[in-house]
Amino acid sequence: MSAATPPFHGWRVVWAAFVVAVFGWGVGFYGPPVFLFAVHEARGWSVPLVSAAVTCHFILGALVVAKLPALHRRIGVAGATRLGGVLSALGIAGWALAAEPWQLFLATAVSGAGWAMTGGAAINAMVSPWFVRRRPAALATAYNGASVGGVVLSPLWVALIGAFGFPLAAALVGGVMALALWVLAGRYFALGPDAVGQLPDGDDAAAFAARPPSPHAPLPGGSLWRNRRFLTLALGTSLGLFAQIGLIAHLFSLLVGPFGAQLAGFAAGLATACAIAGRTGMGWLMRPTTDRRAAAAGNFTLQIVGSLVLLAAGGSDPALLLIGIALFGLGLGNATSLPPMIAQSDFAPADTARVVAMVTASSQAAYAFAPAAFGLLRVLDPAAIFVAAAAIQGGAACVLLAGRRHE
């Protein structure tokens, strides 16, 4: 590269999106379970009441995600990211300061909107304009911020709330998030490749022109909802995340018995580490010709094996529990990052952002109810949640593969 040629800006965008994901998931996804405990302790409100607020946070966020492409067209990705940071900060402040239940539910509308603007569909919108050929690797890198957000911010929330109380902790984390996203959005998300004189992947004009056109025709308006590829992607993703979130929500408490609280925390951390490894490996090894639906089905199959190993552990065999956690964890990250990659290969470029937003919205609306549903199964029989997770993931794999049929 000559001195006059500027370096490719896309990877800087990826790392900026990585930081957004750290805050987005650390506040909007991993935060509400911690907030539930804090609100219950501070206000004395029932766990079912505050749990309903957590569900509302995700449901209302799903409604905003469905409209995210329109919001990006209106105020830009940078503007929406800045708004998401501010709304997240205001929303968690509302959680901390709510004196009446109605105020808590009002806060969930604000925090849910902030989560929608800093979550999965938003990360895809930040990264995708800069990559075509290397998009799997770029998205995998950016989405790894989600796992880091859980590792860093979940214990940080607990420590800050314990040391300073929920209101001050919310002000500190929310303020840092809003400021960081405001700066990053203006510097990295305001301009696309065309505006800085670059092409996706950093290719030159000849290489870019030689790329084959998309084989898929655009799907305007409501035709998307009649398309087999879209319906199977939305349903398969929703089933997979429902099983995944449902099992993860109860896994830590099930591990406390055989491991104790401290070692159970390390075991849960093993799942997160495996999630980063699995997502990174899939993203960097995937090629443009890879059958991405088959890769996703294989990912769910790996998690099925992990669920069955956890079942075989009987809640007491440490070695089998750790093996099951590792296998299940290897698929955790890919459940989020693979759907945008499938959307890239299965739809026209003009439809990809809308497809990702709608798939994210539908899956979020589904997994909002997963912890409660798996909780009911656990009351009947703790082992039932592993059987249910395996069965639902098997259904998700079959649905995704069904979308490969020619229409």
mmCIF file of C-alpha atoms in Angstrom:
data_model
loop_
_atom_site.group_PDB
_atom_site.id
_atom_site.type_symbol
_atom_site.label_atom_id
_atom_site.label_comp_id
_atom_site.label_asym_id
_atom_site.label_seq_id
_atom_site.Cartn_x
_atom_site.Cartn_y
_atom_site.Cartn_z
ATOM 1 C CA MET A 1 0.000 0.000 0.000
ATOM 2 C CA SER A 2 1.438 3.337 -1.011
ATOM 3 C CA ALA A 3 1.768 6.204 1.403
ATOM 4 C CA ALA A 4 -0.919 8.103 -0.510
ATOM 5 C CA THR A 5 -3.494 5.319 -0.123
ATOM 6 C CA PRO A 6 -5.490 5.670 3.096
ATOM 7 C CA PRO A 7 -5.941 2.488 5.146
ATOM 8 C CA PHE A 8 -9.258 0.694 4.835
ATOM 9 C CA HIS A 9 -11.685 2.321 7.261
ATOM 10 C CA GLY A 10 -13.996 -0.682 7.584
ATOM 11 C CA TRP A 11 -12.100 -2.458 10.358
ATOM 12 C CA ARG A 12 -12.144 0.691 12.462
ATOM 13 C CA VAL A 13 -15.918 0.684 12.043
ATOM 14 C CA VAL A 14 -15.954 -2.959 13.166
ATOM 15 C CA TRP A 15 -14.110 -2.176 16.377
ATOM 16 C CA ALA A 16 -16.343 0.808 17.038
ATOM 17 C CA ALA A 17 -19.353 -1.501 16.567
ATOM 18 C CA PHE A 18 -17.657 -3.943 18.965
ATOM 19 C CA VAL A 19 -17.695 -1.239 21.667
ATOM 20 C CA VAL A 20 -21.355 -0.452 20.910
ATOM 21 C CA ALA A 21 -22.127 -4.159 21.345
ATOM 22 C CA VAL A 22 -20.315 -4.224 24.697
ATOM 23 C CA PHE A 23 -22.585 -1.467 25.993
ATOM 24 C CA GLY A 24 -25.684 -2.557 24.094
ATOM 25 C CA TRP A 25 -25.708 -6.106 25.462
ATOM 26 C CA GLY A 26 -24.131 -5.181 28.796
ATOM 27 C CA VAL A 27 -26.944 -2.720 29.517
ATOM 28 C CA GLY A 28 -29.876 -3.827 27.365
ATOM 29 C CA PHE A 29 -29.557 -7.623 27.467
ATOM 30 C CA TYR A 30 -27.547 -8.687 30.514
ATOM 31 C CA GLY A 31 -28.617 -5.700 32.607
ATOM 32 C CA PRO A 32 -32.363 -6.405 33.136
ATOM 33 C CA PRO A 33 -31.848 -9.636 35.120
ATOM 34 C CA VAL A 34 -29.597 -7.676 37.496
ATOM 35 C CA PHE A 35 -32.085 -4.795 37.568
ATOM 36 C CA LEU A 36 -34.842 -7.263 38.498
ATOM 37 C CA PHE A 37 -33.037 -8.200 41.702
ATOM 38 C CA ALA A 38 -32.120 -4.594 42.503
ATOM 39 C CA VAL A 39 -35.690 -3.310 42.067
ATOM 40 C CA HIS A 40 -37.133 -6.227 44.037
ATOM 41 C CA GLU A 41 -34.752 -5.569 46.919
ATOM 42 C CA ALA A 42 -35.179 -1.785 46.911
ATOM 43 C CA ARG A 43 -38.953 -1.562 46.433
ATOM 44 C CA GLY A 44 -40.184 -4.865 47.771
ATOM 45 C CA TRP A 45 -42.241 -5.449 44.645
ATOM 46 C CA SER A 46 -42.961 -9.066 43.785
ATOM 47 C CA VAL A 47 -40.607 -11.007 41.521
ATOM 48 C CA PRO A 48 -43.433 -11.787 39.035
ATOM 49 C CA LEU A 49 -44.191 -8.062 38.742
ATOM 50 C CA VAL A 50 -40.594 -7.064 38.040
ATOM 51 C CA SER A 51 -40.156 -10.095 35.772
ATOM 52 C CA ALA A 52 -43.079 -8.818 33.720
ATOM 53 C CA ALA A 53 -41.192 -5.531 33.364
ATOM 54 C CA VAL A 54 -38.185 -7.430 31.969
ATOM 55 C CA THR A 55 -40.452 -9.127 29.430
ATOM 56 C CA CYS A 56 -41.926 -5.741 28.460
ATOM 57 C CA HIS A 57 -38.411 -4.361 27.970
ATOM 58 C CA PHE A 58 -37.716 -7.013 25.334
ATOM 59 C CA ILE A 59 -41.172 -6.966 23.724
ATOM 60 C CA LEU A 60 -41.226 -3.183 23.330
ATOM 61 C CA GLY A 61 -37.646 -3.322 22.067
ATOM 62 C CA ALA A 62 -38.741 -5.826 19.418
ATOM 63 C CA LEU A 63 -41.355 -3.367 18.141
ATOM 64 C CA VAL A 64 -38.660 -0.713 17.700
ATOM 65 C CA VAL A 65 -36.263 -3.160 16.017
ATOM 66 C CA ALA A 66 -38.901 -3.838 13.345
ATOM 67 C CA LYS A 67 -38.826 -0.120 12.464
ATOM 68 C CA LEU A 68 -35.064 0.295 12.735
ATOM 69 C CA PRO A 69 -34.324 0.402 8.964
ATOM 70 C CA ALA A 70 -36.851 3.223 8.572
ATOM 71 C CA LEU A 71 -35.256 5.058 11.504
ATOM 72 C CA HIS A 72 -31.817 4.642 9.926
ATOM 73 C CA ARG A 73 -33.112 6.108 6.675
ATOM 74 C CA ARG A 74 -34.581 9.084 8.523
ATOM 75 C CA ILE A 75 -31.799 10.068 10.937
ATOM 76 C CA GLY A 76 -28.897 7.863 9.829
ATOM 77 C CA VAL A 77 -27.055 5.071 11.631
ATOM 78 C CA ALA A 78 -25.005 7.598 13.586
ATOM 79 C CA GLY A 79 -28.088 9.503 14.736
ATOM 80 C CA ALA A 80 -29.904 6.330 15.753
ATOM 81 C CA THR A 81 -26.853 5.079 17.660
ATOM 82 C CA ARG A 82 -26.571 8.334 19.558
ATOM 83 C CA LEU A 83 -30.283 8.232 20.323
ATOM 84 C CA GLY A 84 -29.948 4.625 21.480
ATOM 85 C CA GLY A 85 -27.206 5.541 23.927
ATOM 86 C CA VAL A 86 -29.229 8.403 25.396
ATOM 87 C CA LEU A 87 -32.426 6.346 25.645
ATOM 88 C CA SER A 88 -30.564 3.479 27.304
ATOM 89 C CA ALA A 89 -29.157 5.866 29.911
ATOM 90 C CA LEU A 90 -32.577 7.422 30.557
ATOM 91 C CA GLY A 91 -34.259 4.033 30.618
ATOM 92 C CA ILE A 92 -32.024 2.469 33.246
ATOM 93 C CA ALA A 93 -32.299 5.648 35.308
ATOM 94 C CA GLY A 94 -36.054 5.115 35.157
ATOM 95 C CA TRP A 95 -35.631 1.543 36.395
ATOM 96 C CA ALA A 96 -33.559 2.802 39.324
ATOM 97 C CA LEU A 97 -35.811 5.734 40.278
ATOM 98 C CA ALA A 98 -39.281 4.232 39.678
ATOM 99 C CA ALA A 99 -41.420 4.750 42.785
ATOM 100 C CA GLU A 100 -44.563 3.122 41.377
ATOM 101 C CA PRO A 101 -44.992 0.074 39.131
ATOM 102 C CA TRP A 102 -46.422 2.177 36.291
ATOM 103 C CA GLN A 103 -43.238 4.237 36.301
ATOM 104 C CA LEU A 104 -41.190 1.042 36.011
ATOM 105 C CA PHE A 105 -43.180 -0.103 32.992
ATOM 106 C CA LEU A 106 -42.807 3.330 31.423
ATOM 107 C CA ALA A 107 -39.041 3.029 31.898
ATOM 108 C CA THR A 108 -39.081 -0.317 30.058
ATOM 109 C CA ALA A 109 -40.404 1.413 26.939
ATOM 110 C CA VAL A 110 -37.415 3.762 26.990
ATOM 111 C CA SER A 111 -34.796 1.122 27.856
ATOM 112 C CA GLY A 112 -36.272 -1.282 25.297
ATOM 113 C CA ALA A 113 -35.987 1.329 22.570
ATOM 114 C CA GLY A 114 -32.367 1.987 23.540
ATOM 115 C CA TRP A 115 -31.600 -1.728 23.405
ATOM 116 C CA ALA A 116 -33.178 -1.968 19.943
ATOM 117 C CA MET A 117 -30.917 0.795 18.604
ATOM 118 C CA THR A 118 -27.732 -0.778 20.004
ATOM 119 C CA GLY A 119 -28.494 -4.496 19.554
ATOM 120 C CA GLY A 120 -28.094 -7.091 16.828
ATOM 121 C CA ALA A 121 -29.827 -5.380 13.908
ATOM 122 C CA ALA A 122 -28.047 -2.112 14.703
ATOM 123 C CA ILE A 123 -24.612 -3.773 14.714
ATOM 124 C CA ASN A 124 -25.385 -5.346 11.338
ATOM 125 C CA ALA A 125 -26.360 -1.940 9.932
ATOM 126 C CA MET A 126 -23.077 -0.422 11.125
ATOM 127 C CA VAL A 127 -20.822 -3.118 9.674
ATOM 128 C CA SER A 128 -22.568 -4.388 6.521
ATOM 129 C CA PRO A 129 -21.984 -1.372 4.235
ATOM 130 C CA TRP A 130 -18.239 -1.887 4.606
ATOM 131 C CA PHE A 131 -18.047 -5.611 3.857
ATOM 132 C CA VAL A 132 -19.399 -8.110 1.352
ATOM 133 C CA ARG A 133 -16.809 -10.839 0.846
ATOM 134 C CA ARG A 134 -15.434 -10.615 4.402
ATOM 135 C CA ARG A 135 -18.700 -9.799 6.128
ATOM 136 C CA PRO A 136 -18.818 -13.039 8.195
ATOM 137 C CA ALA A 137 -15.457 -12.258 9.786
ATOM 138 C CA ALA A 138 -16.355 -8.614 10.327
ATOM 139 C CA LEU A 139 -19.726 -9.396 11.910
ATOM 140 C CA ALA A 140 -18.230 -12.125 14.099
ATOM 141 C CA THR A 141 -15.659 -9.653 15.424
ATOM 142 C CA ALA A 142 -18.231 -6.945 16.103
ATOM 143 C CA TYR A 143 -20.733 -9.328 17.721
ATOM 144 C CA ASN A 144 -18.047 -10.615 20.081
ATOM 145 C CA GLY A 145 -18.584 -7.334 21.893
ATOM 146 C CA ALA A 146 -21.893 -8.809 23.055
ATOM 147 C CA SER A 147 -20.134 -11.620 24.915
ATOM 148 C CA VAL A 148 -17.559 -9.230 26.348
ATOM 149 C CA GLY A 149 -20.417 -7.018 27.517
ATOM 150 C CA GLY A 150 -21.837 -9.910 29.506
ATOM 151 C CA VAL A 151 -18.470 -10.829 31.004
ATOM 152 C CA VAL A 152 -17.565 -7.253 31.982
ATOM 153 C CA LEU A 153 -20.781 -5.423 32.728
ATOM 154 C CA SER A 154 -22.778 -8.156 34.505
ATOM 155 C CA PRO A 155 -20.375 -8.326 37.491
ATOM 156 C CA LEU A 156 -19.725 -4.583 37.222
ATOM 157 C CA TRP A 157 -23.441 -3.880 37.645
ATOM 158 C CA VAL A 158 -23.532 -6.042 40.772
ATOM 159 C CA ALA A 159 -20.425 -4.381 42.221
ATOM 160 C CA LEU A 160 -21.560 -0.803 41.496
ATOM 161 C CA ILE A 161 -25.085 -1.362 42.805
ATOM 162 C CA GLY A 162 -23.675 -2.948 45.951
ATOM 163 C CA ALA A 163 -21.205 -0.106 46.499
ATOM 164 C CA PHE A 164 -23.209 2.972 45.473
ATOM 165 C CA GLY A 165 -26.837 1.915 45.101
ATOM 166 C CA PHE A 166 -28.854 1.395 41.925
ATOM 167 C CA PRO A 167 -29.549 5.083 41.060
ATOM 168 C CA LEU A 168 -25.893 6.147 41.136
ATOM 169 C CA ALA A 169 -24.777 2.956 39.382
ATOM 170 C CA ALA A 170 -27.332 3.618 36.626
ATOM 171 C CA ALA A 171 -26.118 7.204 36.296
ATOM 172 C CA LEU A 172 -22.466 6.143 36.043
ATOM 173 C CA VAL A 173 -22.903 3.341 33.508
ATOM 174 C CA GLY A 174 -25.607 5.151 31.544
ATOM 175 C CA GLY A 175 -23.568 8.341 31.357
ATOM 176 C CA VAL A 176 -20.439 6.549 30.137
ATOM 177 C CA MET A 177 -22.489 4.626 27.570
ATOM 178 C CA ALA A 178 -24.241 7.695 26.202
ATOM 179 C CA LEU A 179 -20.971 9.640 25.938
ATOM 180 C CA ALA A 180 -19.016 6.777 24.343
ATOM 181 C CA LEU A 181 -21.688 6.038 21.757
ATOM 182 C CA TRP A 182 -22.110 9.720 20.939
ATOM 183 C CA VAL A 183 -18.395 10.064 20.137
ATOM 184 C CA LEU A 184 -18.079 6.747 18.286
ATOM 185 C CA ALA A 185 -21.185 7.367 16.181
ATOM 186 C CA GLY A 186 -19.973 10.732 14.960
ATOM 187 C CA ARG A 187 -16.506 9.459 14.148
ATOM 188 C CA TYR A 188 -17.203 6.032 12.611
ATOM 189 C CA PHE A 189 -20.869 5.642 11.649
ATOM 190 C CA ALA A 190 -21.721 8.980 10.061
ATOM 191 C CA LEU A 191 -20.063 8.226 6.702
ATOM 192 C CA GLY A 192 -20.203 5.142 4.508
ATOM 193 C CA PRO A 193 -17.575 3.760 2.120
ATOM 194 C CA ASP A 194 -18.675 5.986 -0.788
ATOM 195 C CA ALA A 195 -18.270 9.126 1.283
ATOM 196 C CA VAL A 196 -14.629 8.353 2.068
ATOM 197 C CA GLY A 197 -13.794 7.116 -1.427
ATOM 198 C CA GLN A 198 -13.495 3.418 -0.563
ATOM 199 C CA LEU A 199 -15.204 0.209 -1.667
ATOM 200 C CA PRO A 200 -16.425 -2.680 0.519
ATOM 201 C CA ASP A 201 -13.680 -4.971 1.832
ATOM 202 C CA GLY A 202 -11.101 -2.404 0.740
ATOM 203 C CA ASP A 203 -11.162 -3.813 -2.799
ATOM 204 C CA ASP A 204 -10.113 -1.826 -5.832
ATOM 205 C CA ALA A 205 -12.605 -0.877 -8.538
ATOM 206 C CA ALA A 206 -11.699 -3.788 -10.817
ATOM 207 C CA ALA A 207 -12.162 -6.423 -8.100
ATOM 208 C CA PHE A 208 -15.426 -4.869 -6.997
ATOM 209 C CA ALA A 209 -16.793 -4.738 -10.549
ATOM 210 C CA ALA A 210 -15.904 -8.406 -11.092
ATOM 211 C CA ARG A 211 -18.164 -9.608 -8.291
ATOM 212 C CA PRO A 212 -21.199 -11.546 -9.498
ATOM 213 C CA PRO A 213 -24.579 -9.847 -9.000
ATOM 214 C CA SER A 214 -27.051 -11.149 -6.429
ATOM 215 C CA PRO A 215 -29.204 -13.995 -7.791
ATOM 216 C CA HIS A 216 -32.180 -12.852 -5.723
ATOM 217 C CA ALA A 217 -34.835 -10.376 -6.816
ATOM 218 C CA PRO A 218 -35.968 -7.692 -4.356
ATOM 219 C CA LEU A 219 -39.040 -8.446 -2.240
ATOM 220 C CA PRO A 220 -40.960 -5.193 -1.870
ATOM 221 C CA GLY A 221 -43.694 -4.564 0.699
ATOM 222 C CA GLY A 222 -45.595 -7.492 2.110
ATOM 223 C CA SER A 223 -44.093 -10.022 -0.301
ATOM 224 C CA LEU A 224 -41.374 -10.632 2.287
ATOM 225 C CA TRP A 225 -43.932 -12.317 4.552
ATOM 226 C CA ARG A 226 -44.861 -14.760 1.787
ATOM 227 C CA ASN A 227 -41.271 -15.750 1.061
ATOM 228 C CA ARG A 228 -40.122 -19.210 2.189
ATOM 229 C CA ARG A 229 -36.551 -18.124 2.830
ATOM 230 C CA PHE A 230 -37.650 -15.300 5.111
ATOM 231 C CA LEU A 231 -40.278 -17.278 7.011
ATOM 232 C CA THR A 232 -37.933 -20.180 7.686
ATOM 233 C CA LEU A 233 -35.117 -17.856 8.734
ATOM 234 C CA ALA A 234 -37.386 -15.936 11.125
ATOM 235 C CA LEU A 235 -38.967 -19.067 12.615
ATOM 236 C CA GLY A 236 -35.712 -21.028 12.836
ATOM 237 C CA THR A 237 -33.911 -18.139 14.536
ATOM 238 C CA SER A 238 -36.803 -17.584 16.955
ATOM 239 C CA LEU A 239 -36.894 -21.254 17.945
ATOM 240 C CA GLY A 240 -33.142 -21.452 18.384
ATOM 241 C CA LEU A 241 -32.902 -18.348 20.553
ATOM 242 C CA PHE A 242 -35.977 -19.363 22.564
ATOM 243 C CA ALA A 243 -34.264 -22.631 23.486
ATOM 244 C CA GLN A 244 -30.932 -20.947 24.102
ATOM 245 C CA ILE A 245 -32.190 -18.102 26.303
ATOM 246 C CA GLY A 246 -34.545 -20.409 28.177
ATOM 247 C CA LEU A 247 -31.758 -22.798 29.135
ATOM 248 C CA ILE A 248 -29.144 -20.148 29.901
ATOM 249 C CA ALA A 249 -31.574 -18.288 32.192
ATOM 250 C CA HIS A 250 -31.670 -21.296 34.536
ATOM 251 C CA LEU A 251 -28.257 -22.838 34.002
ATOM 252 C CA PHE A 252 -26.368 -20.867 36.661
ATOM 253 C CA SER A 253 -28.793 -21.752 39.447
ATOM 254 C CA LEU A 254 -28.665 -25.412 38.406
ATOM 255 C CA LEU A 255 -24.863 -25.355 38.616
ATOM 256 C CA VAL A 256 -24.735 -23.920 42.150
ATOM 257 C CA GLY A 257 -25.636 -27.305 43.651
ATOM 258 C CA PRO A 258 -22.753 -29.370 42.242
ATOM 259 C CA PHE A 259 -20.168 -26.568 42.010
ATOM 260 C CA GLY A 260 -21.030 -23.954 44.618
ATOM 261 C CA ALA A 261 -21.750 -20.319 43.755
ATOM 262 C CA GLN A 262 -18.188 -19.243 42.946
ATOM 263 C CA LEU A 263 -17.299 -22.201 40.744
ATOM 264 C CA ALA A 264 -20.717 -21.994 39.099
ATOM 265 C CA GLY A 265 -19.790 -18.466 38.054
ATOM 266 C CA PHE A 266 -16.580 -19.760 36.481
ATOM 267 C CA ALA A 267 -18.552 -22.492 34.717
ATOM 268 C CA ALA A 268 -20.921 -19.891 33.299
ATOM 269 C CA GLY A 269 -17.857 -17.933 32.197
ATOM 270 C CA LEU A 270 -16.688 -21.034 30.322
ATOM 271 C CA ALA A 271 -19.856 -20.848 28.227
ATOM 272 C CA THR A 272 -19.111 -17.235 27.355
ATOM 273 C CA ALA A 273 -15.500 -17.987 26.439
ATOM 274 C CA CYS A 274 -16.666 -20.828 24.196
ATOM 275 C CA ALA A 275 -19.231 -18.491 22.624
ATOM 276 C CA ILE A 276 -16.470 -16.087 21.607
ATOM 277 C CA ALA A 277 -14.333 -18.934 20.264
ATOM 278 C CA GLY A 278 -17.213 -20.464 18.321
ATOM 279 C CA ARG A 279 -18.338 -17.181 16.791
ATOM 280 C CA THR A 280 -14.801 -16.142 15.853
ATOM 281 C CA GLY A 281 -14.013 -19.502 14.284
ATOM 282 C CA MET A 282 -17.221 -19.601 12.277
ATOM 283 C CA GLY A 283 -16.824 -16.029 11.065
ATOM 284 C CA TRP A 284 -13.225 -16.331 9.925
ATOM 285 C CA LEU A 285 -13.517 -19.809 8.406
ATOM 286 C CA MET A 286 -16.736 -19.180 6.489
ATOM 287 C CA ARG A 287 -16.321 -18.649 2.738
ATOM 288 C CA PRO A 288 -18.661 -16.951 0.259
ATOM 289 C CA THR A 289 -19.657 -20.370 -1.088
ATOM 290 C CA THR A 290 -20.440 -21.848 2.337
ATOM 291 C CA ASP A 291 -24.026 -23.072 2.793
ATOM 292 C CA ARG A 292 -24.866 -20.810 5.699
ATOM 293 C CA ARG A 293 -28.148 -22.514 6.550
ATOM 294 C CA ALA A 294 -26.313 -25.826 6.820
ATOM 295 C CA ALA A 295 -23.724 -24.117 9.040
ATOM 296 C CA ALA A 296 -26.511 -22.796 11.283
ATOM 297 C CA ALA A 297 -28.149 -26.224 11.431
ATOM 298 C CA GLY A 298 -24.778 -27.708 12.380
ATOM 299 C CA ASN A 299 -24.437 -25.065 15.084
ATOM 300 C CA PHE A 300 -27.805 -26.063 16.564
ATOM 301 C CA THR A 301 -26.815 -29.723 16.332
ATOM 302 C CA LEU A 302 -23.726 -28.972 18.411
ATOM 303 C CA GLN A 303 -25.938 -27.326 21.018
ATOM 304 C CA ILE A 304 -28.300 -30.314 20.949
ATOM 305 C CA VAL A 305 -25.353 -32.542 21.832
ATOM 306 C CA GLY A 306 -24.421 -30.117 24.606
ATOM 307 C CA SER A 307 -27.982 -30.173 25.990
ATOM 308 C CA LEU A 308 -28.035 -33.977 25.981
ATOM 309 C CA VAL A 309 -24.642 -34.149 27.719
ATOM 310 C CA LEU A 310 -26.003 -31.801 30.391
ATOM 311 C CA LEU A 311 -28.997 -34.109 30.719
ATOM 312 C CA ALA A 312 -26.713 -37.136 31.040
ATOM 313 C CA ALA A 313 -24.780 -35.366 33.814
ATOM 314 C CA GLY A 314 -27.827 -35.762 36.030
ATOM 315 C CA GLY A 315 -27.050 -32.490 37.764
ATOM 316 C CA SER A 316 -24.113 -34.007 39.644
ATOM 317 C CA ASP A 317 -21.298 -35.162 37.321
ATOM 318 C CA PRO A 318 -18.819 -32.237 37.138
ATOM 319 C CA ALA A 319 -16.944 -33.524 34.093
ATOM 320 C CA LEU A 320 -20.087 -34.058 32.013
ATOM 321 C CA LEU A 321 -21.480 -30.712 33.138
ATOM 322 C CA LEU A 322 -18.360 -28.893 31.967
ATOM 323 C CA ILE A 323 -18.327 -30.766 28.641
ATOM 324 C CA GLY A 324 -21.984 -29.975 28.094
ATOM 325 C CA ILE A 325 -21.452 -26.302 28.946
ATOM 326 C CA ALA A 326 -18.520 -26.081 26.516
ATOM 327 C CA LEU A 327 -20.455 -27.718 23.661
ATOM 328 C CA PHE A 328 -23.541 -25.630 24.260
ATOM 329 C CA GLY A 329 -21.418 -22.506 24.655
ATOM 330 C CA LEU A 330 -19.654 -22.978 21.314
ATOM 331 C CA GLY A 331 -22.975 -22.310 19.598
ATOM 332 C CA LEU A 332 -24.130 -19.406 21.763
ATOM 333 C CA GLY A 333 -22.562 -16.588 19.782
ATOM 334 C CA ASN A 334 -23.365 -18.011 16.363
ATOM 335 C CA ALA A 335 -27.078 -18.025 17.132
ATOM 336 C CA THR A 336 -26.882 -14.218 16.946
ATOM 337 C CA SER A 337 -24.285 -13.691 14.224
ATOM 338 C CA LEU A 338 -25.353 -16.366 11.710
ATOM 339 C CA PRO A 339 -28.835 -14.984 10.828
ATOM 340 C CA PRO A 340 -27.382 -11.759 9.299
ATOM 341 C CA MET A 341 -24.926 -13.897 7.330
ATOM 342 C CA ILE A 342 -27.787 -16.062 6.043
ATOM 343 C CA ALA A 343 -29.714 -12.919 5.136
ATOM 344 C CA GLN A 344 -26.749 -11.692 3.079
ATOM 345 C CA SER A 345 -26.643 -14.900 1.019
ATOM 346 C CA ASP A 346 -30.406 -15.467 0.704
ATOM 347 C CA PHE A 347 -31.742 -12.000 -0.169
ATOM 348 C CA ALA A 348 -31.051 -9.091 -2.459
ATOM 349 C CA PRO A 349 -28.724 -6.463 -0.946
ATOM 350 C CA ALA A 350 -31.580 -3.947 -0.847
ATOM 351 C CA ASP A 351 -33.592 -6.283 1.401
ATOM 352 C CA THR A 352 -30.870 -7.455 3.774
ATOM 353 C CA ALA A 353 -31.195 -4.739 6.426
ATOM 354 C CA ARG A 354 -34.985 -5.129 6.528
ATOM 355 C CA VAL A 355 -34.721 -8.911 6.768
ATOM 356 C CA VAL A 356 -32.203 -8.722 9.619
ATOM 357 C CA ALA A 357 -34.386 -6.226 11.495
ATOM 358 C CA MET A 358 -37.545 -8.320 11.138
ATOM 359 C CA VAL A 359 -35.777 -11.563 12.074
ATOM 360 C CA THR A 360 -34.233 -9.861 15.119
ATOM 361 C CA ALA A 361 -37.605 -8.435 16.146
ATOM 362 C CA SER A 362 -39.451 -11.748 15.830
ATOM 363 C CA SER A 363 -36.794 -13.705 17.698
ATOM 364 C CA GLN A 364 -36.613 -11.100 20.473
ATOM 365 C CA ALA A 365 -40.380 -11.201 20.905
ATOM 366 C CA ALA A 366 -40.147 -14.982 21.192
ATOM 367 C CA TYR A 367 -37.243 -15.269 23.609
ATOM 368 C CA ALA A 368 -38.758 -12.669 25.943
ATOM 369 C CA PHE A 369 -41.030 -15.459 27.213
ATOM 370 C CA ALA A 370 -38.385 -18.211 27.272
ATOM 371 C CA PRO A 371 -37.173 -17.847 30.903
ATOM 372 C CA ALA A 372 -40.741 -18.062 32.215
ATOM 373 C CA ALA A 373 -41.610 -21.031 29.999
ATOM 374 C CA PHE A 374 -38.502 -22.962 30.994
ATOM 375 C CA GLY A 375 -39.175 -22.019 34.608
ATOM 376 C CA LEU A 376 -42.515 -23.810 34.439
ATOM 377 C CA LEU A 377 -40.810 -26.884 32.984
ATOM 378 C CA ARG A 378 -38.209 -26.754 35.730
ATOM 379 C CA VAL A 379 -40.914 -26.835 38.392
ATOM 380 C CA LEU A 380 -42.222 -30.068 36.860
ATOM 381 C CA ASP A 381 -38.799 -31.661 36.393
ATOM 382 C CA PRO A 382 -35.389 -29.917 36.248
ATOM 383 C CA ALA A 383 -34.182 -32.387 33.610
ATOM 384 C CA ALA A 384 -37.064 -31.380 31.341
ATOM 385 C CA ILE A 385 -35.398 -28.102 30.382
ATOM 386 C CA PHE A 386 -32.495 -29.964 28.729
ATOM 387 C CA VAL A 387 -34.874 -32.205 26.800
ATOM 388 C CA ALA A 388 -36.936 -29.182 25.732
ATOM 389 C CA ALA A 389 -33.860 -27.241 24.636
ATOM 390 C CA ALA A 390 -32.624 -30.145 22.520
ATOM 391 C CA ALA A 391 -36.033 -30.724 20.941
ATOM 392 C CA ILE A 392 -36.618 -27.056 20.108
ATOM 393 C CA GLN A 393 -33.129 -26.670 18.658
ATOM 394 C CA GLY A 394 -33.731 -29.743 16.535
ATOM 395 C CA GLY A 395 -36.867 -28.082 15.209
ATOM 396 C CA ALA A 396 -34.898 -24.890 14.518
ATOM 397 C CA ALA A 397 -32.314 -26.799 12.482
ATOM 398 C CA CYS A 398 -35.012 -28.545 10.438
ATOM 399 C CA VAL A 399 -36.831 -25.280 9.732
ATOM 400 C CA LEU A 400 -33.658 -23.542 8.540
ATOM 401 C CA LEU A 401 -32.799 -26.439 6.245
ATOM 402 C CA ALA A 402 -36.333 -26.390 4.830
ATOM 403 C CA GLY A 403 -35.642 -22.871 3.598
ATOM 404 C CA ARG A 404 -33.043 -24.220 1.169
ATOM 405 C CA ARG A 405 -35.753 -25.677 -1.103
ATOM 406 C CA HIS A 406 -36.318 -23.957 -4.422
ATOM 407 C CA GLU A 407 -39.438 -21.848 -4.594
#
